[in-house]
Amino acid sequence: MIVFSNVTKRYPGGITALDSLSFDMEEGEFLFVTGPSGAGKSTIIRLLLAMEMPTDGQILLARRNLRSLRESSIPFLRRNIGTIFQDFRLIDSRTVFENVAVTLEVLGLTSREVRTRVGQALEMFGLTRLARHYPPMLSGGEQQRVAIARAIVNDPPLMLADEPTGSLDPMLAVEVMDRLTEMHRRGVTVLVATHDVALMDRYRQRCIMLERGCRIGEKISGGDA
């Protein structure tokens, strides 16, 4: 499903976010990517979404080389990926319901299908009463739940999560991770970038460790989930 081969990402000013990073994950696998702030976790997410291109190396996603991807193909690529961004990226001028519905509308679902699936996603994360609210009216934790509902509403084959529990209390953080684990059990490929070691230790999954853009190790996280 995903292959990084000696991927380097440099930014202007001599900043190296990733340094010859290599890893792969199979279709249907669950993978944690962890490391301190600045380790390169978010850069991996941006590269997989073709928001940026690597300076060197090769990235394959579902056997497609992202470096040779035509710009016109990028929207289709992203429609098949559920993404939970660290900074939420909600549309302030749209209600909670409308934010969650965006992906389904782009996919061309009927109004009835959109209402049903969005309603289910909002109920799942305790957001039904906030359906007509706008993002600026919400707390950080509520905005995070909206972002997660939006990411899963179309049941994508690949889920990318960048610090998905960063603004949540411990109980809701576990609930979100349980939901991602359930998706994985249904066959969804899940990559979670996080620095929350305590949370990872609840789940027995493969974990790649980064530091300053380099892969420094791999382990199986603890837990019995």
PDB file of C-alpha atoms in Angstrom:
ATOM      1  CA  MET A   1       0.000   0.000   0.000  1.00  0.00           C
ATOM      2  CA  ILE A   2       2.703   2.521   1.038  1.00  0.00           C
ATOM      3  CA  VAL A   3       6.422   2.435   0.241  1.00  0.00           C
ATOM      4  CA  PHE A   4       8.939   5.131   1.162  1.00  0.00           C
ATOM      5  CA  SER A   5      12.325   4.526  -0.488  1.00  0.00           C
ATOM      6  CA  ASN A   6      15.181   6.762   0.703  1.00  0.00           C
ATOM      7  CA  VAL A   7      12.867   9.755   0.921  1.00  0.00           C
ATOM      8  CA  THR A   8      14.437  13.105   1.773  1.00  0.00           C
ATOM      9  CA  LYS A   9      12.504  16.341   2.199  1.00  0.00           C
ATOM     10  CA  ARG A  10      14.400  19.616   2.496  1.00  0.00           C
ATOM     11  CA  TYR A  11      12.909  23.055   2.948  1.00  0.00           C
ATOM     12  CA  PRO A  12      14.415  26.455   2.136  1.00  0.00           C
ATOM     13  CA  GLY A  13      16.930  27.558   4.699  1.00  0.00           C
ATOM     14  CA  GLY A  14      18.613  24.171   4.922  1.00  0.00           C
ATOM     15  CA  ILE A  15      15.931  22.512   7.044  1.00  0.00           C
ATOM     16  CA  THR A  16      15.808  18.743   6.510  1.00  0.00           C
ATOM     17  CA  ALA A  17      12.436  17.331   7.606  1.00  0.00           C
ATOM     18  CA  LEU A  18      13.102  13.768   6.389  1.00  0.00           C
ATOM     19  CA  ASP A  19      16.526  12.267   5.755  1.00  0.00           C
ATOM     20  CA  SER A  20      16.694   9.144   3.522  1.00  0.00           C
ATOM     21  CA  LEU A  21      13.628   7.637   5.186  1.00  0.00           C
ATOM     22  CA  SER A  22      12.569   4.150   4.125  1.00  0.00           C
ATOM     23  CA  PHE A  23       9.616   2.117   5.349  1.00  0.00           C
ATOM     24  CA  ASP A  24       6.645   0.234   3.952  1.00  0.00           C
ATOM     25  CA  MET A  25       3.245  -0.882   5.096  1.00  0.00           C
ATOM     26  CA  GLU A  26       0.939  -3.482   3.640  1.00  0.00           C
ATOM     27  CA  GLU A  27      -2.669  -2.981   2.635  1.00  0.00           C
ATOM     28  CA  GLY A  28      -4.850  -3.452   5.708  1.00  0.00           C
ATOM     29  CA  GLU A  29      -1.996  -2.781   8.154  1.00  0.00           C
ATOM     30  CA  PHE A  30      -2.051  -0.443  11.176  1.00  0.00           C
ATOM     31  CA  LEU A  31       1.121   1.595  11.708  1.00  0.00           C
ATOM     32  CA  PHE A  32       2.141   4.109  14.357  1.00  0.00           C
ATOM     33  CA  VAL A  33       4.787   6.681  13.414  1.00  0.00           C
ATOM     34  CA  THR A  34       6.181   8.350  16.506  1.00  0.00           C
ATOM     35  CA  GLY A  35       8.851  10.786  17.581  1.00  0.00           C
ATOM     36  CA  PRO A  36       9.242  14.199  19.208  1.00  0.00           C
ATOM     37  CA  SER A  37       8.031  17.448  17.685  1.00  0.00           C
ATOM     38  CA  GLY A  38      10.026  18.126  14.518  1.00  0.00           C
ATOM     39  CA  ALA A  39      10.807  14.451  13.884  1.00  0.00           C
ATOM     40  CA  GLY A  40       9.070  14.495  10.492  1.00  0.00           C
ATOM     41  CA  LYS A  41       5.726  12.864  11.301  1.00  0.00           C
ATOM     42  CA  SER A  42       3.530  15.552   9.750  1.00  0.00           C
ATOM     43  CA  THR A  43       5.795  15.723   6.703  1.00  0.00           C
ATOM     44  CA  ILE A  44       5.029  12.076   5.968  1.00  0.00           C
ATOM     45  CA  ILE A  45       1.299  12.870   5.975  1.00  0.00           C
ATOM     46  CA  ARG A  46       1.733  15.865   3.663  1.00  0.00           C
ATOM     47  CA  LEU A  47       3.827  13.841   1.216  1.00  0.00           C
ATOM     48  CA  LEU A  48       1.260  11.026   1.110  1.00  0.00           C
ATOM     49  CA  LEU A  49      -1.447  13.577   0.293  1.00  0.00           C
ATOM     50  CA  ALA A  50       0.750  15.053  -2.475  1.00  0.00           C
ATOM     51  CA  MET A  51       0.559  18.414  -0.705  1.00  0.00           C
ATOM     52  CA  GLU A  52       4.318  18.482  -1.148  1.00  0.00           C
ATOM     53  CA  MET A  53       6.808  16.456  -3.153  1.00  0.00           C
ATOM     54  CA  PRO A  54       9.992  14.811  -1.831  1.00  0.00           C
ATOM     55  CA  THR A  55      13.346  16.383  -2.599  1.00  0.00           C
ATOM     56  CA  ASP A  56      14.829  12.949  -3.238  1.00  0.00           C
ATOM     57  CA  GLY A  57      13.645   9.345  -3.141  1.00  0.00           C
ATOM     58  CA  GLN A  58      10.440   7.635  -4.171  1.00  0.00           C
ATOM     59  CA  ILE A  59       6.993   7.251  -2.627  1.00  0.00           C
ATOM     60  CA  LEU A  60       4.566   4.604  -3.844  1.00  0.00           C
ATOM     61  CA  LEU A  61       0.923   4.698  -2.786  1.00  0.00           C
ATOM     62  CA  ALA A  62      -1.196   1.818  -4.043  1.00  0.00           C
ATOM     63  CA  ARG A  63       1.621   1.165  -6.557  1.00  0.00           C
ATOM     64  CA  ARG A  64       1.444   4.716  -7.907  1.00  0.00           C
ATOM     65  CA  ASN A  65       4.591   6.834  -7.878  1.00  0.00           C
ATOM     66  CA  LEU A  66       3.550  10.117  -6.287  1.00  0.00           C
ATOM     67  CA  ARG A  67       6.451  11.996  -7.856  1.00  0.00           C
ATOM     68  CA  SER A  68       5.044  11.295 -11.315  1.00  0.00           C
ATOM     69  CA  LEU A  69       1.415  11.940 -10.364  1.00  0.00           C
ATOM     70  CA  ARG A  70      -0.318  14.456 -12.626  1.00  0.00           C
ATOM     71  CA  GLU A  71      -1.792  17.439 -10.835  1.00  0.00           C
ATOM     72  CA  SER A  72      -5.223  16.597 -12.246  1.00  0.00           C
ATOM     73  CA  SER A  73      -5.078  13.206 -10.492  1.00  0.00           C
ATOM     74  CA  ILE A  74      -4.433  14.612  -7.007  1.00  0.00           C
ATOM     75  CA  PRO A  75      -8.098  15.333  -6.090  1.00  0.00           C
ATOM     76  CA  PHE A  76      -9.067  11.734  -6.900  1.00  0.00           C
ATOM     77  CA  LEU A  77      -6.159  10.470  -4.789  1.00  0.00           C
ATOM     78  CA  ARG A  78      -7.266  12.532  -1.803  1.00  0.00           C
ATOM     79  CA  ARG A  79     -10.919  11.482  -2.082  1.00  0.00           C
ATOM     80  CA  ASN A  80      -9.820   7.931  -1.313  1.00  0.00           C
ATOM     81  CA  ILE A  81      -7.908   8.943   1.810  1.00  0.00           C
ATOM     82  CA  GLY A  82      -9.475   9.862   5.126  1.00  0.00           C
ATOM     83  CA  THR A  83      -7.289  12.474   6.812  1.00  0.00           C
ATOM     84  CA  ILE A  84      -7.337  13.806  10.352  1.00  0.00           C
ATOM     85  CA  PHE A  85      -5.207  16.946  10.394  1.00  0.00           C
ATOM     86  CA  GLN A  86      -3.465  18.216  13.494  1.00  0.00           C
ATOM     87  CA  ASP A  87      -4.904  21.707  12.913  1.00  0.00           C
ATOM     88  CA  PHE A  88      -8.425  20.386  12.059  1.00  0.00           C
ATOM     89  CA  ARG A  89      -8.819  22.402   8.786  1.00  0.00           C
ATOM     90  CA  LEU A  90     -12.521  22.949   9.242  1.00  0.00           C
ATOM     91  CA  ILE A  91     -14.363  25.518   7.097  1.00  0.00           C
ATOM     92  CA  ASP A  92     -15.451  28.318   9.436  1.00  0.00           C
ATOM     93  CA  SER A  93     -18.275  29.474   7.150  1.00  0.00           C
ATOM     94  CA  ARG A  94     -19.912  26.031   7.144  1.00  0.00           C
ATOM     95  CA  THR A  95     -21.824  24.322   9.919  1.00  0.00           C
ATOM     96  CA  VAL A  96     -20.641  21.150  11.599  1.00  0.00           C
ATOM     97  CA  PHE A  97     -23.049  19.145   9.435  1.00  0.00           C
ATOM     98  CA  GLU A  98     -21.811  20.843   6.258  1.00  0.00           C
ATOM     99  CA  ASN A  99     -18.149  20.294   7.182  1.00  0.00           C
ATOM    100  CA  VAL A 100     -18.710  16.572   7.631  1.00  0.00           C
ATOM    101  CA  ALA A 101     -20.803  16.387   4.446  1.00  0.00           C
ATOM    102  CA  VAL A 102     -18.171  17.950   2.154  1.00  0.00           C
ATOM    103  CA  THR A 103     -16.485  14.716   1.076  1.00  0.00           C
ATOM    104  CA  LEU A 104     -19.786  12.931   0.394  1.00  0.00           C
ATOM    105  CA  GLU A 105     -21.035  15.813  -1.719  1.00  0.00           C
ATOM    106  CA  VAL A 106     -17.838  15.755  -3.796  1.00  0.00           C
ATOM    107  CA  LEU A 107     -18.340  12.015  -4.306  1.00  0.00           C
ATOM    108  CA  GLY A 108     -21.827  12.703  -5.678  1.00  0.00           C
ATOM    109  CA  LEU A 109     -23.982  10.972  -3.075  1.00  0.00           C
ATOM    110  CA  THR A 110     -27.664  11.863  -2.978  1.00  0.00           C
ATOM    111  CA  SER A 111     -28.973  14.305  -0.388  1.00  0.00           C
ATOM    112  CA  ARG A 112     -30.675  11.447   1.431  1.00  0.00           C
ATOM    113  CA  GLU A 113     -27.472   9.409   1.564  1.00  0.00           C
ATOM    114  CA  VAL A 114     -25.533  12.442   2.792  1.00  0.00           C
ATOM    115  CA  ARG A 115     -28.053  13.113   5.577  1.00  0.00           C
ATOM    116  CA  THR A 116     -27.983   9.497   6.714  1.00  0.00           C
ATOM    117  CA  ARG A 117     -24.226   9.045   6.745  1.00  0.00           C
ATOM    118  CA  VAL A 118     -23.442  12.435   8.244  1.00  0.00           C
ATOM    119  CA  GLY A 119     -26.082  11.855  10.923  1.00  0.00           C
ATOM    120  CA  GLN A 120     -24.486   8.529  11.822  1.00  0.00           C
ATOM    121  CA  ALA A 121     -21.003  10.075  12.005  1.00  0.00           C
ATOM    122  CA  LEU A 122     -22.190  12.943  14.195  1.00  0.00           C
ATOM    123  CA  GLU A 123     -23.982  10.569  16.551  1.00  0.00           C
ATOM    124  CA  MET A 124     -20.907   8.376  16.761  1.00  0.00           C
ATOM    125  CA  PHE A 125     -18.862  11.244  18.200  1.00  0.00           C
ATOM    126  CA  GLY A 126     -21.556  12.927  20.272  1.00  0.00           C
ATOM    127  CA  LEU A 127     -21.923  15.859  17.880  1.00  0.00           C
ATOM    128  CA  THR A 128     -25.605  15.678  16.930  1.00  0.00           C
ATOM    129  CA  ARG A 129     -26.599  18.638  19.105  1.00  0.00           C
ATOM    130  CA  LEU A 130     -23.856  20.732  17.453  1.00  0.00           C
ATOM    131  CA  ALA A 131     -24.872  19.984  13.853  1.00  0.00           C
ATOM    132  CA  ARG A 132     -25.943  23.585  13.160  1.00  0.00           C
ATOM    133  CA  HIS A 133     -23.052  25.224  14.996  1.00  0.00           C
ATOM    134  CA  TYR A 134     -20.052  26.770  13.222  1.00  0.00           C
ATOM    135  CA  PRO A 135     -16.429  25.793  14.051  1.00  0.00           C
ATOM    136  CA  PRO A 136     -15.552  29.087  15.814  1.00  0.00           C
ATOM    137  CA  MET A 137     -18.359  28.311  18.293  1.00  0.00           C
ATOM    138  CA  LEU A 138     -16.748  25.009  19.305  1.00  0.00           C
ATOM    139  CA  SER A 139     -14.027  24.054  21.768  1.00  0.00           C
ATOM    140  CA  GLY A 140     -10.788  22.542  20.514  1.00  0.00           C
ATOM    141  CA  GLY A 141     -11.917  19.058  21.499  1.00  0.00           C
ATOM    142  CA  GLU A 142     -15.243  19.494  19.699  1.00  0.00           C
ATOM    143  CA  GLN A 143     -13.480  20.713  16.557  1.00  0.00           C
ATOM    144  CA  GLN A 144     -11.207  17.672  16.707  1.00  0.00           C
ATOM    145  CA  ARG A 145     -14.245  15.371  16.864  1.00  0.00           C
ATOM    146  CA  VAL A 146     -15.768  17.118  13.838  1.00  0.00           C
ATOM    147  CA  ALA A 147     -12.502  16.647  11.929  1.00  0.00           C
ATOM    148  CA  ILE A 148     -12.491  12.949  12.777  1.00  0.00           C
ATOM    149  CA  ALA A 149     -16.157  12.507  11.790  1.00  0.00           C
ATOM    150  CA  ARG A 150     -15.385  14.175   8.444  1.00  0.00           C
ATOM    151  CA  ALA A 151     -12.418  11.861   7.868  1.00  0.00           C
ATOM    152  CA  ILE A 152     -14.324   8.626   8.423  1.00  0.00           C
ATOM    153  CA  VAL A 153     -17.748   9.504   6.977  1.00  0.00           C
ATOM    154  CA  ASN A 154     -17.005   8.034   3.524  1.00  0.00           C
ATOM    155  CA  ASP A 155     -15.370   4.882   4.932  1.00  0.00           C
ATOM    156  CA  PRO A 156     -12.067   5.387   3.027  1.00  0.00           C
ATOM    157  CA  PRO A 157      -9.653   2.509   2.263  1.00  0.00           C
ATOM    158  CA  LEU A 158      -6.737   4.499   3.753  1.00  0.00           C
ATOM    159  CA  MET A 159      -6.804   6.596   6.917  1.00  0.00           C
ATOM    160  CA  LEU A 160      -4.024   9.072   7.786  1.00  0.00           C
ATOM    161  CA  ALA A 161      -4.141  10.640  11.244  1.00  0.00           C
ATOM    162  CA  ASP A 162      -1.785  13.419  12.357  1.00  0.00           C
ATOM    163  CA  GLU A 163      -1.888  13.652  16.164  1.00  0.00           C
ATOM    164  CA  PRO A 164      -5.607  12.710  16.136  1.00  0.00           C
ATOM    165  CA  THR A 165      -5.967  12.854  19.923  1.00  0.00           C
ATOM    166  CA  GLY A 166      -3.921  15.965  20.643  1.00  0.00           C
ATOM    167  CA  SER A 167      -6.864  18.145  21.767  1.00  0.00           C
ATOM    168  CA  LEU A 168      -8.922  15.443  23.453  1.00  0.00           C
ATOM    169  CA  ASP A 169      -9.303  14.378  27.051  1.00  0.00           C
ATOM    170  CA  PRO A 170      -7.901  10.891  27.851  1.00  0.00           C
ATOM    171  CA  MET A 171     -11.281   9.129  27.726  1.00  0.00           C
ATOM    172  CA  LEU A 172     -12.230  10.533  24.319  1.00  0.00           C
ATOM    173  CA  ALA A 173      -8.687   9.935  23.032  1.00  0.00           C
ATOM    174  CA  VAL A 174      -9.106   6.226  23.775  1.00  0.00           C
ATOM    175  CA  GLU A 175     -12.522   6.280  22.089  1.00  0.00           C
ATOM    176  CA  VAL A 176     -11.022   7.785  18.933  1.00  0.00           C
ATOM    177  CA  MET A 177      -8.205   5.243  18.873  1.00  0.00           C
ATOM    178  CA  ASP A 178     -10.710   2.445  19.420  1.00  0.00           C
ATOM    179  CA  ARG A 179     -12.651   3.737  16.415  1.00  0.00           C
ATOM    180  CA  LEU A 180      -9.511   3.729  14.254  1.00  0.00           C
ATOM    181  CA  THR A 181      -8.745   0.213  15.469  1.00  0.00           C
ATOM    182  CA  GLU A 182     -12.256  -0.906  14.511  1.00  0.00           C
ATOM    183  CA  MET A 183     -11.760   0.532  11.021  1.00  0.00           C
ATOM    184  CA  HIS A 184      -8.492  -1.376  10.773  1.00  0.00           C
ATOM    185  CA  ARG A 185     -10.268  -4.607  11.709  1.00  0.00           C
ATOM    186  CA  ARG A 186     -12.674  -3.989   8.815  1.00  0.00           C
ATOM    187  CA  GLY A 187      -9.700  -3.845   6.428  1.00  0.00           C
ATOM    188  CA  VAL A 188      -8.868  -0.135   6.364  1.00  0.00           C
ATOM    189  CA  THR A 189      -5.157   0.731   6.192  1.00  0.00           C
ATOM    190  CA  VAL A 190      -4.402   3.101   9.088  1.00  0.00           C
ATOM    191  CA  LEU A 191      -1.313   5.266   9.672  1.00  0.00           C
ATOM    192  CA  VAL A 192      -1.277   7.288  12.899  1.00  0.00           C
ATOM    193  CA  ALA A 193       1.410   9.896  13.588  1.00  0.00           C
ATOM    194  CA  THR A 194       1.604  10.599  17.316  1.00  0.00           C
ATOM    195  CA  HIS A 195       4.000  11.418  20.142  1.00  0.00           C
ATOM    196  CA  ASP A 196       1.619  10.023  22.797  1.00  0.00           C
ATOM    197  CA  VAL A 197       3.571   7.003  24.053  1.00  0.00           C
ATOM    198  CA  ALA A 198       1.065   6.215  26.802  1.00  0.00           C
ATOM    199  CA  LEU A 199      -1.766   6.010  24.276  1.00  0.00           C
ATOM    200  CA  MET A 200       0.231   3.817  21.891  1.00  0.00           C
ATOM    201  CA  ASP A 201       0.979   1.418  24.733  1.00  0.00           C
ATOM    202  CA  ARG A 202      -2.731   0.539  24.898  1.00  0.00           C
ATOM    203  CA  TYR A 203      -2.597  -0.976  21.405  1.00  0.00           C
ATOM    204  CA  ARG A 204      -0.446  -3.782  20.082  1.00  0.00           C
ATOM    205  CA  GLN A 205       0.609  -2.427  16.709  1.00  0.00           C
ATOM    206  CA  ARG A 206       3.742  -1.931  14.661  1.00  0.00           C
ATOM    207  CA  CYS A 207       5.511   1.333  15.487  1.00  0.00           C
ATOM    208  CA  ILE A 208       8.249   3.197  13.589  1.00  0.00           C
ATOM    209  CA  MET A 209      10.298   5.682  15.614  1.00  0.00           C
ATOM    210  CA  LEU A 210      11.710   8.883  14.104  1.00  0.00           C
ATOM    211  CA  GLU A 211      14.162  11.481  15.287  1.00  0.00           C
ATOM    212  CA  ARG A 212      15.192  14.545  13.259  1.00  0.00           C
ATOM    213  CA  GLY A 213      13.780  13.019  10.109  1.00  0.00           C
ATOM    214  CA  CYS A 214      15.623   9.710  10.459  1.00  0.00           C
ATOM    215  CA  ARG A 215      14.223   6.297  11.281  1.00  0.00           C
ATOM    216  CA  ILE A 216      15.899   5.217  14.528  1.00  0.00           C
ATOM    217  CA  GLY A 217      14.030   2.014  15.279  1.00  0.00           C
ATOM    218  CA  GLU A 218      10.908  -0.123  15.075  1.00  0.00           C
ATOM    219  CA  LYS A 219       8.936  -2.041  17.670  1.00  0.00           C
ATOM    220  CA  ILE A 220       5.547  -3.510  18.464  1.00  0.00           C
ATOM    221  CA  SER A 221       3.724  -1.222  20.857  1.00  0.00           C
ATOM    222  CA  GLY A 222       2.229  -2.741  24.008  1.00  0.00           C
ATOM    223  CA  GLY A 223      -1.374  -3.483  24.884  1.00  0.00           C
ATOM    224  CA  ASP A 224      -3.901  -6.181  24.129  1.00  0.00           C
ATOM    225  CA  ALA A 225      -6.192  -4.437  21.660  1.00  0.00           C
TER     226      ALA A 225
END
